[in-house]
Tab-separated table of C-alpha atoms in Angstrom:
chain	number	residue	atom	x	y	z
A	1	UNK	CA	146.690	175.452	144.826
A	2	UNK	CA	147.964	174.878	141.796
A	3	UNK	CA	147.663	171.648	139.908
A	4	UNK	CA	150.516	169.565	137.877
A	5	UNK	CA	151.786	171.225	134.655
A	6	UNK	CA	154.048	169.620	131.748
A	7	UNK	CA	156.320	171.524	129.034
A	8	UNK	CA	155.985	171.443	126.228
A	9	UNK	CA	152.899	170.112	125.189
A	10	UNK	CA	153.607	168.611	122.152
A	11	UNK	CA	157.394	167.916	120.640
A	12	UNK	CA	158.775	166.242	117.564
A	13	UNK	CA	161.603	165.019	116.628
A	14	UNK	CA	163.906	162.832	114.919
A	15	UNK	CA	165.589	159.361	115.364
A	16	UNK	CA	168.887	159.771	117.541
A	17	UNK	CA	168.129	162.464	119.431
A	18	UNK	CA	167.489	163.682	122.757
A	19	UNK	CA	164.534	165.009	124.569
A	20	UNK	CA	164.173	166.998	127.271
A	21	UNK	CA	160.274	166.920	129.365
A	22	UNK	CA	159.444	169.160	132.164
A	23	UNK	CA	156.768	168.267	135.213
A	24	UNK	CA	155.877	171.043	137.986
A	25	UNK	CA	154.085	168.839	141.076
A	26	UNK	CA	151.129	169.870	142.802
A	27	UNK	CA	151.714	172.189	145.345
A	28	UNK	CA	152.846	170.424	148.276
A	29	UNK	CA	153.655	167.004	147.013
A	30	UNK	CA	157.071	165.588	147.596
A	31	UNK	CA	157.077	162.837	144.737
A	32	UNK	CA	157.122	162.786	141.236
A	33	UNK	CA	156.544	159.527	138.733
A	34	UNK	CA	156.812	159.553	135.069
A	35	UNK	CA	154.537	157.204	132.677
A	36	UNK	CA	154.538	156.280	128.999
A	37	UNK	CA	151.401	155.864	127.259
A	38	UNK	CA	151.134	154.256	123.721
A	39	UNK	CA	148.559	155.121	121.435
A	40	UNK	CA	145.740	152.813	122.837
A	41	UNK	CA	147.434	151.587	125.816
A	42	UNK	CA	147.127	151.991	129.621
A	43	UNK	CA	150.245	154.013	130.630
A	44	UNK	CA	153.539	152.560	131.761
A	45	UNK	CA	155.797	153.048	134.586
A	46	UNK	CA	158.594	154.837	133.610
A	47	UNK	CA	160.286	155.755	137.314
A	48	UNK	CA	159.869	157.549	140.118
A	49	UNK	CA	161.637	160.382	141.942
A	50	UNK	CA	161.341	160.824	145.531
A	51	UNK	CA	163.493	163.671	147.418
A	52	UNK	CA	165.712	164.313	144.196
A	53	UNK	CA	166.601	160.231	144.349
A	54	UNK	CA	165.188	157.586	141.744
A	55	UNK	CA	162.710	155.980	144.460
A	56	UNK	CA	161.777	152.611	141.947
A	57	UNK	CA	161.964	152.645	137.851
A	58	UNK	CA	159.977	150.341	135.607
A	59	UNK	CA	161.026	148.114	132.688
A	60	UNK	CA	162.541	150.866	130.666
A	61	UNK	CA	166.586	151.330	129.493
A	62	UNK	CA	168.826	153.548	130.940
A	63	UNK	CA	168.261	156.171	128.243
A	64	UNK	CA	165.432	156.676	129.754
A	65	UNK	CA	166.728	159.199	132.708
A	66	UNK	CA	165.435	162.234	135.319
A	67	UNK	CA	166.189	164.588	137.559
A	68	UNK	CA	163.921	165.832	140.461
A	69	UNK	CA	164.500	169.176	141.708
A	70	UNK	CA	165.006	170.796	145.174
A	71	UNK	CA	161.351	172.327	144.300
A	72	UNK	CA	160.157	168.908	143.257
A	73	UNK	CA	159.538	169.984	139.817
A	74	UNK	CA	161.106	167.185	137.687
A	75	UNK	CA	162.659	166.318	134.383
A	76	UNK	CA	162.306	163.462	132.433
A	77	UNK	CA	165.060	162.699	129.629
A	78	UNK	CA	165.228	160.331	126.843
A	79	UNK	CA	168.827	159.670	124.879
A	80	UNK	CA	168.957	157.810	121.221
A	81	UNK	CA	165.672	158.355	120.504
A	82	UNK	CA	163.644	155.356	118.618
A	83	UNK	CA	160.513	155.694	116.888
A	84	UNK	CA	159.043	153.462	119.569
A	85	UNK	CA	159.358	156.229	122.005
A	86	UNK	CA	156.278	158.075	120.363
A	87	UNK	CA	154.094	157.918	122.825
A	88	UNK	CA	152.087	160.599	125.487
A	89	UNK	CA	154.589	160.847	128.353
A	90	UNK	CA	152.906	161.593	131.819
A	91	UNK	CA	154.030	163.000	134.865
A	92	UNK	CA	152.203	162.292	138.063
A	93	UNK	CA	152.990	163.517	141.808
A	94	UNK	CA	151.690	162.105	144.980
A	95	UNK	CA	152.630	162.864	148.522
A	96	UNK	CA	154.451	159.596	149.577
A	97	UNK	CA	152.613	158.788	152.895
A	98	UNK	CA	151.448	155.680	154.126
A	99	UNK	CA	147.995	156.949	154.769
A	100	UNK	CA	147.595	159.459	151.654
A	101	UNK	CA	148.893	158.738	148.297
A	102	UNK	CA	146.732	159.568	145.571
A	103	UNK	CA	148.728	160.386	142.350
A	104	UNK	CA	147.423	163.477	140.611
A	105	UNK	CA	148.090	163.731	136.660
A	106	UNK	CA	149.126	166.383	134.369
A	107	UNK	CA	147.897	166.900	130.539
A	108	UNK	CA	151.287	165.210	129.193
A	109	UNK	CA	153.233	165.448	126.926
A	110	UNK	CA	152.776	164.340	123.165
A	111	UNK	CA	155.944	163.222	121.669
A	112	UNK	CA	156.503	162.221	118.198
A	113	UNK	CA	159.620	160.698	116.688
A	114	UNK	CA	160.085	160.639	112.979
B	1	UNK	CA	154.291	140.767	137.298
B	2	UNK	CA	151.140	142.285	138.318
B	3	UNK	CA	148.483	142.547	135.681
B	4	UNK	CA	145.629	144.356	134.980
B	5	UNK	CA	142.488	143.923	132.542
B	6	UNK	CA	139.562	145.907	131.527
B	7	UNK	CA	136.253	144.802	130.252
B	8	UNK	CA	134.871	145.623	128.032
B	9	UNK	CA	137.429	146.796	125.941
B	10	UNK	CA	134.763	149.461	124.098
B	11	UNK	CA	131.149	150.238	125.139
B	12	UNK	CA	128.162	152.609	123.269
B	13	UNK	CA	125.073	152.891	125.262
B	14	UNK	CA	122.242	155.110	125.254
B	15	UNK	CA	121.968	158.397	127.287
B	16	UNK	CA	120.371	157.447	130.640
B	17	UNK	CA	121.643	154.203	130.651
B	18	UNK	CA	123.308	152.590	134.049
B	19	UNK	CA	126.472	151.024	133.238
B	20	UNK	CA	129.059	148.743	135.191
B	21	UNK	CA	132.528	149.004	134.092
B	22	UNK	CA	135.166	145.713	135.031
B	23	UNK	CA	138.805	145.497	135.961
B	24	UNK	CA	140.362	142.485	137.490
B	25	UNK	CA	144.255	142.080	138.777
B	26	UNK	CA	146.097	139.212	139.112
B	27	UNK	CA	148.106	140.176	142.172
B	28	UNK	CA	145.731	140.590	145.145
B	29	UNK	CA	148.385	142.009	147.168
B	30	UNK	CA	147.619	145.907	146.305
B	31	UNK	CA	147.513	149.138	148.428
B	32	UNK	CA	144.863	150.885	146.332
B	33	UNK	CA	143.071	151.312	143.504
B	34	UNK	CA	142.256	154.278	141.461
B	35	UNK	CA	139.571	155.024	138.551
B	36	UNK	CA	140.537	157.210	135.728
B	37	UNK	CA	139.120	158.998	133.284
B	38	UNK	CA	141.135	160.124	130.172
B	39	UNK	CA	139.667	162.321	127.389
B	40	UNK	CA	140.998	162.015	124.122
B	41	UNK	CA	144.728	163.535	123.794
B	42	UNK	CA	144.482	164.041	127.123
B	43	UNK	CA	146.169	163.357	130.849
B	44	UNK	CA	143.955	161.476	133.191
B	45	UNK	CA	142.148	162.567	135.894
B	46	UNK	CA	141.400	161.074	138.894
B	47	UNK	CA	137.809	159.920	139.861
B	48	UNK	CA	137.860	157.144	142.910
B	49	UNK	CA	140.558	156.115	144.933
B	50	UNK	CA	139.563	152.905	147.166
B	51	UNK	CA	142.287	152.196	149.835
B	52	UNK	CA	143.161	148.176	150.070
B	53	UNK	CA	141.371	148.075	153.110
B	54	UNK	CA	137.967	149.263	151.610
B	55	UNK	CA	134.781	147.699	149.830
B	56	UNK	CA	133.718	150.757	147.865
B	57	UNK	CA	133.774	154.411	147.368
B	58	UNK	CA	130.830	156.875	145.505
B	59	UNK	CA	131.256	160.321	143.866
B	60	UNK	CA	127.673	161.577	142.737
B	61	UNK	CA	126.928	159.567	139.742
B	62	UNK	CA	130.105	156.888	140.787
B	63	UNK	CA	130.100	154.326	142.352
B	64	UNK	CA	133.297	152.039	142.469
B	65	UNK	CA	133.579	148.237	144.566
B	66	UNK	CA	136.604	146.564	145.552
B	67	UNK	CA	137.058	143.131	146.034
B	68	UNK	CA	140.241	142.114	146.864
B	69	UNK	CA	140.214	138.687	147.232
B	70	UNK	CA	139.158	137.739	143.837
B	71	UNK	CA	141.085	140.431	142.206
B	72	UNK	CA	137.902	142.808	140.958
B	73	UNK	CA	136.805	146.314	140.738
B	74	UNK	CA	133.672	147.658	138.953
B	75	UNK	CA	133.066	151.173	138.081
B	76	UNK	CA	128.884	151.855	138.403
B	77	UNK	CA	128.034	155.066	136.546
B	78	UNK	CA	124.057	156.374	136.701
B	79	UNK	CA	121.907	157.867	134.573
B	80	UNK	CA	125.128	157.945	131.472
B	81	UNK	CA	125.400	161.813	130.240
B	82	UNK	CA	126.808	162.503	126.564
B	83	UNK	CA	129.415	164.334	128.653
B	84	UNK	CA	130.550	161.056	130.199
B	85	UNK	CA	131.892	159.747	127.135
B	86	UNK	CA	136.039	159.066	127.747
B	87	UNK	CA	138.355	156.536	127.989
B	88	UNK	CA	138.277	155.144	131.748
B	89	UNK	CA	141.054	153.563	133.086
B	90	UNK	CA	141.557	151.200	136.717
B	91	UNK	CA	145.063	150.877	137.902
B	92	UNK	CA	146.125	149.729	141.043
B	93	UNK	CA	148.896	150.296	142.992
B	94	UNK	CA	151.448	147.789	144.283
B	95	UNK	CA	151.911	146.768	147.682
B	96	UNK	CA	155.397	145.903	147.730
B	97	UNK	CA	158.443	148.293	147.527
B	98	UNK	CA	158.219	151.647	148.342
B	99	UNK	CA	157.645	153.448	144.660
B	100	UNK	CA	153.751	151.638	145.088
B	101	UNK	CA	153.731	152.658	141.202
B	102	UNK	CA	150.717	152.468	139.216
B	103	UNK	CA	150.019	149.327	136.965
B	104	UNK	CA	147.654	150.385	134.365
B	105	UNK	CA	144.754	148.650	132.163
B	106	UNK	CA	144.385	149.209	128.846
B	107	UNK	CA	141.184	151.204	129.707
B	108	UNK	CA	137.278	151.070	128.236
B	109	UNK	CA	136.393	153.996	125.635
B	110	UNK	CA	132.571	154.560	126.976
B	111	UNK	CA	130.621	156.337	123.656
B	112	UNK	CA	127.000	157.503	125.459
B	113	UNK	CA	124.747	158.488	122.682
B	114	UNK	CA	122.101	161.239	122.616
C-alpha cells in the first residue's frame, strides 16, 4: 500500500504566474483535500475533491482551483500568483465514510514566490 | 467560524520528562479530532484520531483525552525521547457539511533535551 505522494517537492517562482501541484492518494481512498500552511501556522483549508467534484472549499479566491482525477490523484492550481501564496501546500486523502475518515498527509509541497 | 488553540505555543523539557500538551475549540459540535506531528519542512503525520463519540485514545507512549463539552483535548506523552522533538498539531474536524475539513491550530514546537 502505498502512501500519499506530492510533485514537485519544492517550486519557485515569480509574481503573476501560474502553478501547477500534483497529489497521488493513498491507495484506496476516494477523496482528496488540499491545505495551505504558512510559515508558523496550522494549515488551512484550501478545498476538497470528492469523485472528480469540488465536495466543500475554504476561504480562498477562485484562483485557487483543482482537478481530481478518475484515479483520484489530484491537482491543485494557483493563477496570478502573489507573494502571499508562499507557503507549504498539502494534500491529504481520506476515504469519505461516515464511520472511517482519517485524513492521511503527504510531505507537501514548498512553494516560493519571488 | 470554528476555532482552534494550542497551548503552549513552545515547550523545552528534559529527556524523561511526562508532558501534557492542550488544544481547546470553540465549536463543540465536531466529528473528530486528530493529533499531528509535523517535523520541520515537513508534511504531518498522523498520531491519534478520537471519534466525537470517544473520551480518549493511547498509542504506546500517547495518550490523547477528549472532552467535548468544554471544547478540550490534551496530548499526554511519557517518558519524552530527544526523538520526540516536532511541531504537534490538534485539528478537529467539523460536523456540519459533508467536506468535515480539518480546522487546524497553530501547533506546539516540543524541544526535549538530552
Amino acid at each position: 500500500e502505498t502512501g500519499v505522494t506530492q510533485s514537485p517537492t519544492h517550486l519557485i517562482k515569480t509574481r503573476g504566474q501560474q502553478v501547477t501541484l500534483r497529489c497521488s492518494s493513498q491507495s484506496g481512498h476516494n477523496t482528496v483535500s488540499w491545505y495551505q500552511q504558512a510559515l508558523g501556522q496550522g494549515p488551512q483549508f484550501i478545498f476538497q475533491y470528492y469523485r472528480e467534484e469540488e465536495n466543500g472549499r475554504g476561504n480562498f479566491p477562485p484562483r485557487f482551483s483543482g482537478l481530481q482525477f478518475p484515479n483520484y490523484s489530484s491537482e491543485l492550481n494557483v493563477n496570478a500568483l502573489e507573494l502571499d501564496d508562499s507557503a507549504l501546500y498539502l494534500c491529504a486523502s481520506s476515504l469519505l465514510s461516515p464511520t472511517y475518515n482519517e485524513q492521511f498527509f503527504g510531505p507537501g509541497t514548498r512553494l516560493t514566490v519571488l | 467560524k470554528q476555532e482552534v488553540t494550542q497551548i503552549p505555543a513552545a515547550l523545552s523539557v528534559p529527556e524523561g520528562e511526562n508532558l501534557v500538551l492542550n488544544c481547546s475549540f470553540t465549536d463543540s459540535a465536531i466529528y473528530n479530532l486528530q493529533w499531528f506531528r509535523q517535523d520541520p519542512g515537513k508534511g504531518l503525520t498522523s498520531l491519534l484520531l478520537i471519534q466525537s463519540s470517544q473520551r480518549e485514545q493511547t498509542s504506546g507512549r500517547l495518550n490523547a483525552s477528549l472532552d467535548k463539552s468544554s471544547g478540550r483535548s490534551t496530548l499526554y506523552i511519557a517518558a519524552s525521547q530527544p526523538g520526540d522533538s516536532a511541531t504537534y498539531l490538534c485539528a478537529v474536524r467539523g460536523g456540519l457539511g459533508s467536506a468535515r475539513q480539518l480546522t487546524f491550530g497553530s501547533g506546539t514546537q516540543l524541544t526535549v533535551l538530552p
